[in-house]
Coordinates of C-alpha atoms in Angstrom, one line a residue:
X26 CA 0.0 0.0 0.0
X27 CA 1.0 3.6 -0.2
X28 CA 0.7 6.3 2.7
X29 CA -1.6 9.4 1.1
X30 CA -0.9 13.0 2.9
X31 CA -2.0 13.7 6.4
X32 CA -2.7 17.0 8.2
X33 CA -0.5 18.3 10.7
X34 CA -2.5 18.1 13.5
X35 CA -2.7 14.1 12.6
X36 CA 0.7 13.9 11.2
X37 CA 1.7 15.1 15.3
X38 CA -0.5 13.0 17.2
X39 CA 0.1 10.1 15.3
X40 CA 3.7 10.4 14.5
X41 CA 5.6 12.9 17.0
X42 CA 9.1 14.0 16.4
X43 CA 11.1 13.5 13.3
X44 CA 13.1 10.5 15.2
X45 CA 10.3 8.6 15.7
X46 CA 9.5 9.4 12.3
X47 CA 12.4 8.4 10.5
X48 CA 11.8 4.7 12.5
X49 CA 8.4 4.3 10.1
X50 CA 10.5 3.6 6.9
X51 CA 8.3 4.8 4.6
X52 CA 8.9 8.9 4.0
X53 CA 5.7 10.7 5.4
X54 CA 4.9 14.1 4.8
X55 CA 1.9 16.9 5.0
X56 CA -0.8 17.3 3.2
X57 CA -1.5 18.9 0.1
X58 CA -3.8 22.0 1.8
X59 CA -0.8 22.5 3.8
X60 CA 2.6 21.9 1.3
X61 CA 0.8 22.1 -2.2
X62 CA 2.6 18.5 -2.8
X63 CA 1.8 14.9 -2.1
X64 CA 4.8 12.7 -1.2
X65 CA 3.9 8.8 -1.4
X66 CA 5.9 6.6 0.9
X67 CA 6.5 2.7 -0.1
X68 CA 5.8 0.1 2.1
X69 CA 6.7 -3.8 2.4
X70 CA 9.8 -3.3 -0.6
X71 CA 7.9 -0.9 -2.5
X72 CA 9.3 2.0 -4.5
X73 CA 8.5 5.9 -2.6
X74 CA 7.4 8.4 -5.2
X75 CA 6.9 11.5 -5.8
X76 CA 6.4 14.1 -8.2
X77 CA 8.7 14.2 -11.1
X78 CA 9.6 18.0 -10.6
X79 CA 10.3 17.5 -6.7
X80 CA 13.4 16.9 -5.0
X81 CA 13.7 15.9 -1.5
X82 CA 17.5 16.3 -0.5
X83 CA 18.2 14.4 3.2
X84 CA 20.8 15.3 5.2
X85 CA 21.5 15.1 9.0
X86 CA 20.3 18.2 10.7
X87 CA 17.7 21.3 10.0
X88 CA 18.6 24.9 9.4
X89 CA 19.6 27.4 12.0
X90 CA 18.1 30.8 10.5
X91 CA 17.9 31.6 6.8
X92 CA 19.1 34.9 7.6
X93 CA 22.3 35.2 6.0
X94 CA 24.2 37.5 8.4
X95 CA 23.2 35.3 11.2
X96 CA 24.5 31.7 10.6
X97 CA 27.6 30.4 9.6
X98 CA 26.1 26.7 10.1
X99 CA 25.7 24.7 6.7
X100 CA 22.6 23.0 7.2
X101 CA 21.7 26.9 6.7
X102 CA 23.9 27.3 4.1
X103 CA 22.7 24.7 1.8
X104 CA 18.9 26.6 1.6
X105 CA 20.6 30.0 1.7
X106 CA 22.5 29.6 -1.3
X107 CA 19.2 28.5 -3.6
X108 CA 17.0 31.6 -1.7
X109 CA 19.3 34.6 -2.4
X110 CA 21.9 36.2 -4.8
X111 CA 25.3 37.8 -4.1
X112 CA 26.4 41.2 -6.7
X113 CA 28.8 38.5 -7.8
X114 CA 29.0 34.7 -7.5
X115 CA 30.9 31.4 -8.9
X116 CA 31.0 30.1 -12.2
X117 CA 28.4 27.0 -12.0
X118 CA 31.6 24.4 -12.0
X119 CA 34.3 26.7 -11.0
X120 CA 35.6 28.6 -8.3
X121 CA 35.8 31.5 -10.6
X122 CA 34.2 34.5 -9.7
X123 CA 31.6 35.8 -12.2
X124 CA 28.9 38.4 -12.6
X125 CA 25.5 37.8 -10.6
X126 CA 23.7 40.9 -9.4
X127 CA 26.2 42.9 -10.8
X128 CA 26.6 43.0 -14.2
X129 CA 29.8 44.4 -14.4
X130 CA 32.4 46.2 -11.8
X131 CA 35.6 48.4 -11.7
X132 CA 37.8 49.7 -9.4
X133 CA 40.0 53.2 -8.9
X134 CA 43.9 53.1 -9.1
X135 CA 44.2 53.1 -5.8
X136 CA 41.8 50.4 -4.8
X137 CA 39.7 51.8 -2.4
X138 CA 36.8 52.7 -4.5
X139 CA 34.3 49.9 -6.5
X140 CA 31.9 50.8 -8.5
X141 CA 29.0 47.9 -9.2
X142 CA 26.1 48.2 -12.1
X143 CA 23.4 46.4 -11.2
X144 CA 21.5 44.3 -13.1
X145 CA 17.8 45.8 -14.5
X146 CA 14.7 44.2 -13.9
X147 CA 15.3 41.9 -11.2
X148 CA 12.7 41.5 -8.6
X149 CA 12.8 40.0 -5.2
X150 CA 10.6 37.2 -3.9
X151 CA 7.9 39.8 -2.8
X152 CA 7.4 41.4 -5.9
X153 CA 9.5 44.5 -5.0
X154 CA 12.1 45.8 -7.0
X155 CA 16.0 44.9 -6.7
X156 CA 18.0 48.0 -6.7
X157 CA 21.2 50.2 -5.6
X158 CA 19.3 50.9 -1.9
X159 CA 18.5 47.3 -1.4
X160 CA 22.3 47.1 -1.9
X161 CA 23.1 49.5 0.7
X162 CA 20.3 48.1 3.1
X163 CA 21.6 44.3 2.9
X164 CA 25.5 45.9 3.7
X165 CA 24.2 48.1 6.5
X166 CA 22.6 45.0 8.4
X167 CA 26.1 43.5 8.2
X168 CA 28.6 45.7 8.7
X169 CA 27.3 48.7 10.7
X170 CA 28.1 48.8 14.4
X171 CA 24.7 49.6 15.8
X172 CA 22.7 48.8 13.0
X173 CA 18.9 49.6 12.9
X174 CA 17.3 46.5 11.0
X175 CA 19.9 44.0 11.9
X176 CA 17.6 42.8 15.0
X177 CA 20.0 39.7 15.6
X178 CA 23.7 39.7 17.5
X179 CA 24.7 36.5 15.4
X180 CA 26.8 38.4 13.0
X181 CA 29.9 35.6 12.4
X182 CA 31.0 37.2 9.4
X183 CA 30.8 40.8 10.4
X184 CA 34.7 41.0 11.0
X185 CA 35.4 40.0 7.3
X186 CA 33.7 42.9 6.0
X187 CA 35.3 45.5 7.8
X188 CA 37.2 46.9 5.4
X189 CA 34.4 48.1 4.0
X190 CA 33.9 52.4 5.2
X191 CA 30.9 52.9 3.1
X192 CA 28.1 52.0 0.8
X193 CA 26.7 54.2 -0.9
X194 CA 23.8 54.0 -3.6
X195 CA 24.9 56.4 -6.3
X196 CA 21.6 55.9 -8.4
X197 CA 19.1 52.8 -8.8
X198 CA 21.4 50.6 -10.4
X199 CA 24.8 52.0 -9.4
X200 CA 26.3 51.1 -5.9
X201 CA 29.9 52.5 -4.7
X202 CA 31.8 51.1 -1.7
X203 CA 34.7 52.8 -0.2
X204 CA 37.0 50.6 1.2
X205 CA 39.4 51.5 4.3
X206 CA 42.6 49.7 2.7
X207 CA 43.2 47.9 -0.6
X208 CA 42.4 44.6 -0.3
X209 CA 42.9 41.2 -2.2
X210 CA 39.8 39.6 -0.8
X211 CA 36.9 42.0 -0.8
X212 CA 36.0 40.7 -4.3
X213 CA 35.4 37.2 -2.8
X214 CA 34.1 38.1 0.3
X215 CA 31.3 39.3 -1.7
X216 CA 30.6 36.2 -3.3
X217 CA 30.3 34.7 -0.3
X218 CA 26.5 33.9 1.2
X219 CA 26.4 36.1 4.1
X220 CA 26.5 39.1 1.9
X221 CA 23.2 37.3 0.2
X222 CA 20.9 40.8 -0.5
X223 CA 17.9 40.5 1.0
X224 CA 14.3 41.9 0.5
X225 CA 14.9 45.3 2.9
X226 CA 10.6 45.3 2.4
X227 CA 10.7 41.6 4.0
X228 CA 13.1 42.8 6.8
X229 CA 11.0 45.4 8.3
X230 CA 7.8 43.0 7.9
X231 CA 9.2 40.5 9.6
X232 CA 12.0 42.2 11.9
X233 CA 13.3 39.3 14.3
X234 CA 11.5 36.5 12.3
X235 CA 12.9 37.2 9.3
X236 CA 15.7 34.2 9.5
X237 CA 12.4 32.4 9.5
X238 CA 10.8 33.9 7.1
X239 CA 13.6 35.0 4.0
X240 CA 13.1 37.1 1.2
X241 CA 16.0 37.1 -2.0
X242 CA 16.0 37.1 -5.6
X243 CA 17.4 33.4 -6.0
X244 CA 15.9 30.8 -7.8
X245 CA 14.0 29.1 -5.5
X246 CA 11.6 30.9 -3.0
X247 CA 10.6 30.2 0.6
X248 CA 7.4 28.2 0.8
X249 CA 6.8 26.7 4.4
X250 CA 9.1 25.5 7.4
X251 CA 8.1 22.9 10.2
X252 CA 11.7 23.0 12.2
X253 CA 13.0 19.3 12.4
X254 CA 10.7 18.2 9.8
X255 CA 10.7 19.5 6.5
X256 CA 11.9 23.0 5.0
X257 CA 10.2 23.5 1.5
X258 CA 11.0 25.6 -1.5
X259 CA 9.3 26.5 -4.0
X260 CA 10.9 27.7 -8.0
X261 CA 10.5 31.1 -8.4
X262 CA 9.2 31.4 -12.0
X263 CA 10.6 35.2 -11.9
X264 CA 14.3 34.5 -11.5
X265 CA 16.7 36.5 -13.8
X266 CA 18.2 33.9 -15.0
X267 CA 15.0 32.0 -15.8
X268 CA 12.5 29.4 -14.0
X269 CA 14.6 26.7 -12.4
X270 CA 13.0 23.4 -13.6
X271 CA 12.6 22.1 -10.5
X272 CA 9.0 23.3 -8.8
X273 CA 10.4 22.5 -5.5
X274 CA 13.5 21.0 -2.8
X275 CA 12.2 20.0 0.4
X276 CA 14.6 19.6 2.9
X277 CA 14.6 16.9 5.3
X278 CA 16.6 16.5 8.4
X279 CA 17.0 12.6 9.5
X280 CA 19.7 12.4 12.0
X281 CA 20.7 8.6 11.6
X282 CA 23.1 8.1 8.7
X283 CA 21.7 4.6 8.5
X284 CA 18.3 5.9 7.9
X285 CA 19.1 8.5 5.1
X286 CA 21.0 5.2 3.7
X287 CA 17.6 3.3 3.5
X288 CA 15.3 6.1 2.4
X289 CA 17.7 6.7 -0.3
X290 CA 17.8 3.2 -1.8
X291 CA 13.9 3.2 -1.0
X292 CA 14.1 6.4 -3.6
X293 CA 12.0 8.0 -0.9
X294 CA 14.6 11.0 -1.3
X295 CA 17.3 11.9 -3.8
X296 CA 20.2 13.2 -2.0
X297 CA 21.9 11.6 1.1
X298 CA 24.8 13.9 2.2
X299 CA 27.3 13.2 5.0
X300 CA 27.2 9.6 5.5
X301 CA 29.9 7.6 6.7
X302 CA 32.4 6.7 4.1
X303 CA 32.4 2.9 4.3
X304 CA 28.2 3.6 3.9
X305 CA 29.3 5.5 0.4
X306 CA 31.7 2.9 -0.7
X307 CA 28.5 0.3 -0.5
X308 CA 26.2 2.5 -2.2
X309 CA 28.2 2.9 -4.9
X310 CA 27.4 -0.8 -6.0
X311 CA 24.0 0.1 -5.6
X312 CA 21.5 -0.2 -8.7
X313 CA 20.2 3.2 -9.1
X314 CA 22.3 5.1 -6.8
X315 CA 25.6 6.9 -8.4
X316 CA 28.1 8.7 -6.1
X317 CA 30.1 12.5 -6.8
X318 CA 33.1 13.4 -5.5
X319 CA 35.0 16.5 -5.2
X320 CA 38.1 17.3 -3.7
X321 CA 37.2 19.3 -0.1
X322 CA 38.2 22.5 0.5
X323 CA 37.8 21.8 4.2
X324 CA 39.6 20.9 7.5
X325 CA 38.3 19.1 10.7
X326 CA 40.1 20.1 13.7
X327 CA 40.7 20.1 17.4
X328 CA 40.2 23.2 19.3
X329 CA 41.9 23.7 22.4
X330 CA 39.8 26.5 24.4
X331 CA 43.3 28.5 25.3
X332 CA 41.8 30.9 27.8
X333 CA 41.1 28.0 30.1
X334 CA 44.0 26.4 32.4
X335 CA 45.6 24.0 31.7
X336 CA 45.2 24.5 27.4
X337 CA 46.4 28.1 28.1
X338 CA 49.7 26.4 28.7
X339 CA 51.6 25.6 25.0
X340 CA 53.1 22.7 26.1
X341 CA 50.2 21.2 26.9
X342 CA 48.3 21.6 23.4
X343 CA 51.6 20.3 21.5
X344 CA 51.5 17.1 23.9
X345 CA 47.6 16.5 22.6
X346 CA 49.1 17.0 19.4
X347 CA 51.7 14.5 19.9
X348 CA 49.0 12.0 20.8
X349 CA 47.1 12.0 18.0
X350 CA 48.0 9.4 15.1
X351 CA 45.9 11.3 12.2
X352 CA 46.6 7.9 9.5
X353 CA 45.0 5.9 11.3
X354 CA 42.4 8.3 12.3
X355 CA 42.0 8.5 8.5
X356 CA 41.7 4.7 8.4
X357 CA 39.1 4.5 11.4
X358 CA 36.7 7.1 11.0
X359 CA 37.3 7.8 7.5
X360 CA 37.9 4.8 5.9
X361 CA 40.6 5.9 4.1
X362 CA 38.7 9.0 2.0
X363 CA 40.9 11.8 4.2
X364 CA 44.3 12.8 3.7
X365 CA 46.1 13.9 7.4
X366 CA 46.2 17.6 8.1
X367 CA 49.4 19.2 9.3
X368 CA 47.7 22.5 9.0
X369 CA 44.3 24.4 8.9
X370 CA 44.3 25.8 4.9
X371 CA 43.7 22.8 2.7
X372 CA 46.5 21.6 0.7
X373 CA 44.5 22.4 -2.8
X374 CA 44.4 25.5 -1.9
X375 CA 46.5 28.5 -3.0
X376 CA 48.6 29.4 0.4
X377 CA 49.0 26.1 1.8
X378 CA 52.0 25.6 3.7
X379 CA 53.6 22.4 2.0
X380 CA 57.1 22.9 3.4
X381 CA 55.9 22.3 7.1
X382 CA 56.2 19.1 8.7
X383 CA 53.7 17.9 11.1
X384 CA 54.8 16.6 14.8
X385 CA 55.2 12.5 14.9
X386 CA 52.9 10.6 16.7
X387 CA 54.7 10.0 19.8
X388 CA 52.9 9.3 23.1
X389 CA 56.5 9.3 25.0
X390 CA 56.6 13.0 23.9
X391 CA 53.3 14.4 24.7
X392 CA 53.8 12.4 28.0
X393 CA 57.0 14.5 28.6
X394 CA 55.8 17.6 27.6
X395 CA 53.1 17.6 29.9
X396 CA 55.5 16.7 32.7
X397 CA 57.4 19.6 32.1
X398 CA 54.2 21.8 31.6
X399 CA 53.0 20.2 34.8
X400 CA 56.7 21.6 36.8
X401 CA 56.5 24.7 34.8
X402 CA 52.9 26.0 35.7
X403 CA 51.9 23.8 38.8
X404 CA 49.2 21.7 37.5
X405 CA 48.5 18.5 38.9
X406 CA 48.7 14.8 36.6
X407 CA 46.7 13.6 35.5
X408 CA 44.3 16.0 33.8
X409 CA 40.5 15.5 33.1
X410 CA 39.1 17.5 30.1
X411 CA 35.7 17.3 28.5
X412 CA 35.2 16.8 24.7
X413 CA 32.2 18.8 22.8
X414 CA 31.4 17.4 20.0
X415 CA 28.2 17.7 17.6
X416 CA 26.0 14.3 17.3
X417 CA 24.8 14.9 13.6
X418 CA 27.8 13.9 10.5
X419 CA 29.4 16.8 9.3
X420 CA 30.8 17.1 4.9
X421 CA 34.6 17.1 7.4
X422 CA 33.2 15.0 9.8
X423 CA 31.0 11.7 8.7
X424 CA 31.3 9.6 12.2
X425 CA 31.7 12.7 14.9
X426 CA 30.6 10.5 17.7
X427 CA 33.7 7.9 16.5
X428 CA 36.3 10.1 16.2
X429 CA 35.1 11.6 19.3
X430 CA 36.2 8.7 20.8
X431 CA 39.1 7.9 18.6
X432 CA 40.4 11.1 20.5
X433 CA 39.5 10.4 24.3
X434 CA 41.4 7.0 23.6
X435 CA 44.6 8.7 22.4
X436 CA 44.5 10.8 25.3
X437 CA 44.2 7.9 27.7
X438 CA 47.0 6.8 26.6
X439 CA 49.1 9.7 27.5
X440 CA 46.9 10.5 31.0
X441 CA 44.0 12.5 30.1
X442 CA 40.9 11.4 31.0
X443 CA 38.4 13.0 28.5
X444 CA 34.3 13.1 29.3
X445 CA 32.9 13.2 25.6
X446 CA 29.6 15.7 26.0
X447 CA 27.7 15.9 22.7
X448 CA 25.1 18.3 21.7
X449 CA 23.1 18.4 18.2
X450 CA 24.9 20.9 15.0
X451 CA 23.6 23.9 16.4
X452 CA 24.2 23.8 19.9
X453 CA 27.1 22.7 19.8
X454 CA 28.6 25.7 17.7
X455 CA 26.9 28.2 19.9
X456 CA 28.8 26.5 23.1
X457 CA 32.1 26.7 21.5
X458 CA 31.4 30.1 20.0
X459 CA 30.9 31.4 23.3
X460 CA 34.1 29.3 25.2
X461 CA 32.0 27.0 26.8
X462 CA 34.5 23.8 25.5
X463 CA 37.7 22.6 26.7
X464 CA 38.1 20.5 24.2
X465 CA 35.4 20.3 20.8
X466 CA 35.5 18.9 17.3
X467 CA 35.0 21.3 14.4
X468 CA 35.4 22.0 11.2
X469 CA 35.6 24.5 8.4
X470 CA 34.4 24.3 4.0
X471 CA 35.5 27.1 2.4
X472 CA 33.5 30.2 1.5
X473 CA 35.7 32.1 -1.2
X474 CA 38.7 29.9 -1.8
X475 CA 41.5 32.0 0.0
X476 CA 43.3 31.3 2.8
X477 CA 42.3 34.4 4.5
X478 CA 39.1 32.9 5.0
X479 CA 40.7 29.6 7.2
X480 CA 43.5 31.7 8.5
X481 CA 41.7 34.9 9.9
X482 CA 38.3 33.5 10.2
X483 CA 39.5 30.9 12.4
X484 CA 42.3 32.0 13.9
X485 CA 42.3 35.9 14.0
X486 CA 42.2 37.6 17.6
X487 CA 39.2 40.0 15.4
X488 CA 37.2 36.8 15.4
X489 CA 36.9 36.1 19.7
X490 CA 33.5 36.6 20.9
X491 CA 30.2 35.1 21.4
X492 CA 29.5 34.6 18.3
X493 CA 33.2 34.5 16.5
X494 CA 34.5 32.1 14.7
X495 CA 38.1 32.0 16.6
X496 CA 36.9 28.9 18.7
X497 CA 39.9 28.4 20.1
X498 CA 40.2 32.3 21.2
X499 CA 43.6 32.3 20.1
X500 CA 45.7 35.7 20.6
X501 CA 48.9 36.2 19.3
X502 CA 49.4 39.5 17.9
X503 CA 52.1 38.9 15.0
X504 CA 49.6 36.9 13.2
X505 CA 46.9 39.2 13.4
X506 CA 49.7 41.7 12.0
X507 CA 50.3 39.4 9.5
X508 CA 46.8 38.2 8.5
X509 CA 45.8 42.0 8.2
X510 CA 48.9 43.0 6.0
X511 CA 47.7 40.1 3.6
X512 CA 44.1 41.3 3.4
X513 CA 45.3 44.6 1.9
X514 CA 48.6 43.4 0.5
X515 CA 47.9 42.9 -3.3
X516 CA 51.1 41.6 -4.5
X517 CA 50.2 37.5 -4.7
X518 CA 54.1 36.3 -3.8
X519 CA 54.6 38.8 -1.0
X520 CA 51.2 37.8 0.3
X521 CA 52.1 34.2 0.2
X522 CA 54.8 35.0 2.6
X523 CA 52.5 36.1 5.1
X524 CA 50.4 33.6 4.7
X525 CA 53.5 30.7 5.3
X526 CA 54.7 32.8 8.1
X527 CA 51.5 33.3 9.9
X528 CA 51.0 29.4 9.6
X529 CA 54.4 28.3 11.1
X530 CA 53.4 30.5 14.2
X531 CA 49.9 29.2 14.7
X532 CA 51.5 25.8 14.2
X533 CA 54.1 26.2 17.1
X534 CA 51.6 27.7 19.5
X535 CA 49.5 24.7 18.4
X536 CA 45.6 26.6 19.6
X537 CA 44.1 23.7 17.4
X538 CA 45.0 20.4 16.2
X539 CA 44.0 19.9 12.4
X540 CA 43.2 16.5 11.6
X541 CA 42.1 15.6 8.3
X542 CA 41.3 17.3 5.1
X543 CA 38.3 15.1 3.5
X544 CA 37.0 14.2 0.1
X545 CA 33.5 15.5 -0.1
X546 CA 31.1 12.8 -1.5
X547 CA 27.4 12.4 -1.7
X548 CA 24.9 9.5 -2.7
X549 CA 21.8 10.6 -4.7
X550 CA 19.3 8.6 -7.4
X551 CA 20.3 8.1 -10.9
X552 CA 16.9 10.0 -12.2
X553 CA 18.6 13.2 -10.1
X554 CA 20.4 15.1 -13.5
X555 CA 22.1 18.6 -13.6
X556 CA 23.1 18.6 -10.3
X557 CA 27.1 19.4 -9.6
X558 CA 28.4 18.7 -6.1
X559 CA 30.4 22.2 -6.7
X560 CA 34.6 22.9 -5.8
X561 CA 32.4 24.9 -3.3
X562 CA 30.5 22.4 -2.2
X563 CA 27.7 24.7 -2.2
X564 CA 24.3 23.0 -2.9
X565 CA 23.1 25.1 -5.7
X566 CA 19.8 23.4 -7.2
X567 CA 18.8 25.5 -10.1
X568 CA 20.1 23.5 -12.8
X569 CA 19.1 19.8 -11.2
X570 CA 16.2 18.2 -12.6
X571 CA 14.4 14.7 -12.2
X572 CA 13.9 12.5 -15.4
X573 CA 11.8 9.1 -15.3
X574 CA 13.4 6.2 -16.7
X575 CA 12.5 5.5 -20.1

């Protein structure tokens, strides 16, 4: 039999939370008053269907807010991406940067001055016109100090636009900024999702509730959210670059890998990201299931809270270092589809550091060092440190729960006793963005594909606060020097100097402890066609379609 659509108030009674329903098998969703869609879930071996222009992407946790100044969480990402435009963007299967919402730019001699020409005729979700002051509104929200429709304090990515003195709308489809100090990465930075422009119309309406309510020009619009259920978007026939042929995505968050694993060979969805890699390797000899692959632009990493005693101490973070044998942390949790990571910026990336040599595995070393650390600051052996780590898979992380414990075993073995606390995607980030951690798991894609945004996203002193994205609060003042000079520094060699330099210093103080650089891989249905997991690995849908077999 097949299950038809049920209402919500059913749907709850009968169903209750999204675990319990992912334990039913068959993929069951709302009704058609409520979504405008009927999804058909199989039952004893049957096939799921569902309409031929509707994809349903699973993947291992919901959104945060759709808000693009106020997340830096991919779950968020993933929708944000199809919802909104930047002025400029990548090329559909490069990292090259190409026109978008801006059809054309230029700069003065002396850098400090872009000009942007808009693109005519582009309307936003709401039937409201995209112009110059919508520009100037969506660049207010993220980079004034007090500003007035911002109505969030989540701004991660404020610091990275700070460069930026003014905005100014010069007339309807010409926008100027004015820039404090040349820089090398304002052009990128632009492309990148939290400077999305949003419908300044929708941001009043909605003020606080607009993360759950978002307003762009992309090609899909927002149609419905039930949190830790379903987020559903709808093709916005409008789009300047024409109606995507998908009608809709629904996004559906099912924690268990092993779930997604089943619903996708049920074909009750069409994308399965994050799953583990021995999960991928399997479906990959599955009929009607074909795997992409890209190379990641990403670490996973170690942080070491270093405002809390005893991971203040140097010697103590190189001796967790020590302890950690990263091959065959490749081997166990990865199975084999990681390379290790001596450092945080990924080694296909422009500025990677391939002359530096990462410390051995040696316990007897870390055990030493943290003898003398123990003389030196008056600490007693052995130590007991908690481990935060998130309990949903990660594109850097597949297994966080095993590698988790990969970690409290290494420790062990040098005589720290670790208590593994783990907390779902979102929590988790907003405990070690505020310095909650001793110890937590994290990781990093890339945004623009420069090191600047690994090296002083990460690891800048500008980046420490409540909501920053220096986990580890890391201080040290010659590689903020350094990672400031290379913003504005537009010479590429003497910028690569900086970049080298600033990575041999972060590596001695050792604030974090990368640990692998993965391959970033995804399962989805053979019918799924136009869909390119990007160098990015932004999930951009506008080009995927569904085609029956013949």
């Amino acid at each position: 039999m097949r299950y038809l659509a049920v209402r919500l108030k059913k749907f709850r009674a009968s169903f209750g939370r999204q675990e319990n329903v992912a334990l039913l098998g068959p993929f069951v969703v709302m009704s058609a008053a409520l979504f405008g869609v009927v999804l058909l879930g199989g039952c004893r071996g049957q096939s799921a269907s569902a309409p031929a222009d509707t994809l349903i992407y699973g993947r291992g946790e919901d959104a945060q807010s759709l808000d693009p100044i106020a997340t830096d969480i991919g779950e968020s990402v993933k929708v944000i991406v199809n919802l909104y435009d930047t002025l400029v963007a990548y090329d559909d299967e490069t990292l090259d940067l190409v026109p978008s919402l801006a059809e054309r730019w230029e700069h003065s001699d002396d850098g400090l001055t872009w000009t942007f020409h808009l693109r005519p005729d582009v309307l936003f979700h709401d039937g409201t016109p995209f112009n110059a002051e919508a520009v100037v509104f969506t660049f207010r929200r993220l980079i004034d100090e007090q500003p007035e429709f911002a109505y969030t304090q989540a701004r991660p990515y404020k610091p990275n636009f700070s460069n930026i003195a003014d905005v100014e709308a010069i007339d309807e489809r010409t926008v100027q900024f004015q820039l404090r100090e040349p820089s090398a990465v304002f052009l990128k930075n632009i492309a990148m999702f939290p400077a999305s422009i949003v419908s300044p119309t929708a941001v009043k309406q909605h003020q606080e509730a607009f993360g759950a309510n978002p307003v762009g020009t992309g090609p899909f619009r927002f149609a419905r959210w039930l949190r830790d259920e379903q987020l559903v978007l709808e093709a916005f026939d409008e789009h300047w670059r024409g109606k995507p042929d998908l009608a809709r995505a629904i996004f559906v968050p099912v924690s268990e890998s092993a779930t997604r694993v089943s619903q996708l060979k049920r074909g009750e969805i069409h994308i399965a990201d994050n799953l583990p890699p021995a999960e991928l390797d399997a479906l990959a000899k599955t009929p009607g299931i074909v795997l992409q692959e890209q190379t990641g632009l990403n670490v996973a990493y170690l942080t070491m809270q270093t405002e809390k005693p005893p991971l203040d101490n140097t010697k103590v973070r190189q001796a967790i270092a020590h302890a950690i044998d990263k091959p065959r942390l490749v081997d166990v949790a990865y199975a084999g589809h990681a390379r290790p990571a001596v450092n945080m910026v990924p080694p296909a990336m422009w500025g990677h550091h391939n002359e530096l040599k990462d410390r051995p595995y040696d316990v007897a070393q870390a055990k030493q060092l943290l003898e003398e650390a123990s003389a030196e600051a008056g600490f007693a052996l052995p130590l007991s440190l908690t481990l935060s780590v998130m309990s949903q898979p990660r594109p850097y992380m597949q297994e966080p729960l095993q590698t988790a414990s990969f970690i409290k075993d290494a420790l062990a073995a040098i005589g720290i006793d670790v208590e593994i606390q783990t907390k779902p995607v979102n929590q988790h980030f907003d405990h070690l963005m505020s310095g909650g951690h001793e110890l937590g798991l994290a990781g990093w894609s890339s945004d623009n594909n420069d090191p600047d945004n690994f090296l002083y996203s990460l690891l800048d002193s500008d980046n420490i606060g409540e909501h920053g994205n220096n986990l580890s609060r890391y201080n040290n003042p010659e590689v903020h020097r350094l990672l400031l000079a290379a913003q504005s520094e537009l010479d590429d060699a003497a910028r690569l100097k900086m970049y080298l330099q600033a990575q041999e210093l972060i590596f001695a103080d050792a604030p974090v402890v990368p640990l692998v650089h993965t391959q970033v891989r995804i399962a989805q249905r053979d019918m799924l066609k136009g869909y390119l997991l990007h160098p990015s690995n932004l999930v951009r849908l506008r080009l995927a379609r569904i085609e029956a077999a013949p």
